[in-house]
Coordinates of C-alpha atoms and ligand atoms in Angstrom, one line a residue:
X97 CA 0.0 0.0 0.0
X98 CA 1.2 3.5 -0.8
X99 CA 0.2 6.8 0.6
X100 CA -0.8 8.2 -2.7
X101 CA -4.5 7.4 -2.3
X102 CA -5.2 9.8 0.5
X103 CA -2.8 12.4 -0.7
X104 CA -4.5 12.6 -4.1
X105 CA -5.8 16.1 -4.8
X106 CA -9.6 16.6 -4.8
X107 CA -11.4 15.8 -7.9
X108 CA -12.4 18.7 -10.1
X109 CA -15.8 20.2 -10.0
X110 CA -16.0 21.0 -6.3
X111 CA -13.8 23.1 -4.1
X112 CA -11.7 21.2 -1.6
X113 CA -12.8 21.5 2.0
X114 CA -10.7 24.4 3.1
X115 CA -9.4 22.8 6.3
X116 CA -8.4 19.7 4.4
X117 CA -6.4 21.8 1.9
X118 CA -4.8 23.7 4.7
X119 CA -3.8 20.5 6.4
X120 CA -2.4 18.9 3.3
X121 CA -0.2 21.9 2.4
X122 CA 0.8 22.4 6.0
X123 CA 2.1 18.8 6.0
X124 CA 3.8 19.4 2.7
X125 CA 5.5 22.6 3.8
X126 CA 6.4 21.4 7.3
X127 CA 7.9 18.3 5.8
X128 CA 10.2 20.0 3.4
X129 CA 13.6 20.7 4.6
X130 CA 12.5 21.7 8.1
X131 CA 11.1 25.0 6.9
X132 CA 8.5 25.4 9.6
X133 CA 9.3 27.1 12.7
X134 CA 7.1 28.7 15.4
X135 CA 7.1 32.3 16.1
X136 CA 7.8 31.6 19.7
X137 CA 11.3 31.1 18.6
X138 CA 11.5 34.8 17.7
X139 CA 12.5 37.5 20.2
X140 CA 9.2 39.2 20.8
X141 CA 10.6 42.7 20.8
X142 CA 13.0 42.4 18.0
X143 CA 11.0 44.6 15.7
X144 CA 10.7 47.3 18.3
X145 CA 14.3 47.1 19.5
X146 CA 16.7 46.2 16.7
X147 CA 19.7 46.8 18.9
X148 CA 18.6 44.2 21.3
X149 CA 18.0 41.8 18.6
X150 CA 21.4 42.3 17.1
X151 CA 23.1 41.9 20.5
X152 CA 21.2 39.0 21.9
X153 CA 19.3 37.0 19.3
X154 CA 20.9 33.8 18.1
X155 CA 21.8 33.9 14.4
X156 CA 19.4 32.2 12.1
X157 CA 19.8 31.1 8.4
X158 CA 17.4 33.9 7.4
X159 CA 19.7 36.6 8.8
X160 CA 22.3 35.7 6.3
X161 CA 19.9 36.9 3.6
X162 CA 18.4 39.9 5.2
X163 CA 20.1 41.5 8.1
X164 CA 18.2 43.5 10.7
X165 CA 15.2 41.3 11.1
X166 CA 14.8 38.2 13.2
X167 CA 12.9 36.3 10.5
X168 CA 14.8 37.3 7.5
X169 CA 11.6 38.8 6.1
X170 CA 11.3 42.3 4.7
X171 CA 11.4 44.5 7.8
X172 CA 8.0 46.0 7.2
X173 CA 6.5 42.6 6.7
X174 CA 8.0 41.4 9.9
X175 CA 6.8 44.5 11.8
X176 CA 3.3 44.0 10.5
X177 CA 3.2 40.3 11.3
X178 CA 4.3 40.9 14.8
X179 CA 1.7 43.6 15.2
X180 CA -0.9 41.2 13.9
X181 CA 0.3 38.5 16.3
X182 CA -0.2 40.9 19.2
X183 CA -3.7 41.8 18.0
X184 CA -4.6 38.2 17.6
X185 CA -3.4 37.4 21.1
X186 CA -5.6 40.2 22.4
X187 CA -8.5 38.2 20.8
X188 CA -7.2 35.0 22.4
X189 CA -6.3 33.7 18.9
X190 CA -3.0 31.9 18.4
X191 CA -1.1 33.2 15.3
X192 CA 2.3 31.7 14.4
X193 CA 4.6 32.0 11.4
X194 CA 4.8 28.6 9.8
X195 CA 7.0 29.6 6.8
X196 CA 8.5 32.9 5.8
X197 CA 11.8 33.4 4.0
X198 CA 12.9 30.5 1.9
X199 CA 16.0 30.1 -0.2
X200 CA 15.6 29.4 -3.9
X201 CA 16.8 25.8 -3.2
X202 CA 14.2 25.3 -0.5
X203 CA 11.5 26.7 -2.8
X204 CA 12.6 24.4 -5.6
X205 CA 12.5 21.5 -3.3
X206 CA 8.8 22.4 -2.5
X207 CA 8.0 22.6 -6.2
X208 CA 9.6 19.3 -6.9
X209 CA 7.8 17.6 -4.0
X210 CA 4.5 19.1 -5.0
X211 CA 4.8 18.0 -8.6
X212 CA 5.8 14.5 -7.5
X213 CA 2.9 14.3 -5.1
X214 CA 0.1 16.1 -6.9
X215 CA 1.2 16.1 -10.5
X216 CA 0.9 18.8 -13.1
X217 CA -1.1 21.0 -13.2
X218 CA -2.4 20.7 -9.7
X219 CA 0.9 21.4 -8.1
X220 CA 1.1 24.7 -9.9
X221 CA -1.9 25.9 -8.1
X222 CA 0.0 25.7 -4.8
X223 CA 3.7 26.3 -5.2
X224 CA 5.5 28.9 -7.4
X225 CA 9.0 28.4 -8.8
X226 CA 11.8 30.2 -7.0
X227 CA 11.9 33.0 -9.6
X228 CA 8.3 33.9 -8.9
X229 CA 7.9 33.1 -5.2
X230 CA 7.4 36.0 -2.8
X231 CA 8.7 33.8 -0.1
X232 CA 12.2 33.7 -1.7
X233 CA 12.1 37.5 -1.7
X234 CA 11.1 37.6 2.0
X235 CA 7.8 39.2 1.0
X236 CA 5.4 36.5 2.0
X237 CA 4.3 34.7 5.2
X238 CA 2.5 31.5 5.8
X239 CA 0.7 31.5 9.1
X240 CA -1.0 29.0 11.4
X241 CA -2.7 27.4 13.1
X242 CA -6.0 27.2 11.1
X243 CA -7.8 29.4 13.6
X244 CA -5.0 32.0 13.3
X245 CA -5.1 31.9 9.5
X246 CA -8.8 32.6 9.4
X247 CA -8.4 35.4 12.0
X248 CA -5.8 37.0 9.7
X249 CA -8.0 36.6 6.7
X250 CA -10.5 38.8 8.5
X251 CA -8.2 41.3 10.1
X252 CA -5.1 41.2 7.9
X253 CA -6.2 43.8 5.4
X254 CA -6.7 46.4 8.2
X255 CA -3.1 45.6 9.4
X256 CA -1.5 45.9 6.0
X257 CA -1.4 42.1 5.4
X258 CA -3.2 40.9 2.3
X259 CA -4.5 37.4 1.5
X260 CA -3.1 36.7 -1.9
X261 CA -4.7 33.4 -3.1
X262 CA -8.1 32.2 -2.2
X263 CA -7.0 28.6 -2.1
X264 CA -4.2 29.3 0.4
X265 CA -5.8 30.8 3.5
X266 CA -2.5 30.8 5.3
X267 CA -0.5 32.9 2.8
X268 CA -0.2 36.7 3.2
X269 CA 1.8 39.4 1.5
X270 CA 2.3 43.1 2.2
X271 CA -0.3 45.6 1.2
X272 CA 1.2 47.2 -1.9
X273 CA 2.8 50.5 -1.2
X274 CA 0.5 53.3 -2.1
X275 CA -2.6 51.0 -2.2
X276 CA -5.6 52.0 -0.2
X277 CA -6.9 48.5 0.1
X278 CA -5.7 44.9 -0.6
X279 CA -6.1 43.8 -4.2
X280 CA -8.7 41.1 -4.9
X281 CA -7.1 37.7 -4.1
X282 CA -6.3 35.5 -7.1
X283 CA -7.9 32.0 -7.1
X284 CA -4.5 30.3 -6.9
X285 CA -0.9 30.7 -7.8
X286 CA -1.1 29.0 -11.2
X287 CA -1.5 32.4 -13.0
X288 CA 2.2 33.1 -12.6
X289 CA 3.5 29.9 -14.2
Ligands
ZN482 ZN1 3.0 31.0 1.2

């Protein structure tokens, strides 16, 4: 027996149950190269006190790519995410970063795994190649758990964090500079391939 049966993508014609989709991708993302990490690993005040972060925070792989932030994300994205996390906590909702900055190699690994597991073109609806991925640029965050992702769907646009794809409830990018409101989310990431 193989595991392909229960990992097969949903048949066309109906939308996948959202929680099932989130679970499947969370497993995929978490299983690839140890990309997932909890935000509890981050120094909570790093965004407010860069000096302290520089002095005391342990180095992370992300810092090699983008100095000055604990996550390696674009500084504004990190600042907004931490603000969102505090606002969610005030609502008693957990909100963690499950995947942020990825190297091109890590992103390619996700692509390869998704294609192997889901086939083409289904994989293209979920994972972008490195040259198109906002994660590789430090400009996207994947959040969890499910409760937190749905909280951020509701409140993110007011906090400058925009849902980007309707099939990825966990994925958010910065409100574009100069934009008054988040753009309409795209159905999935396949448009960019
Ligand atoms: Zn993402």
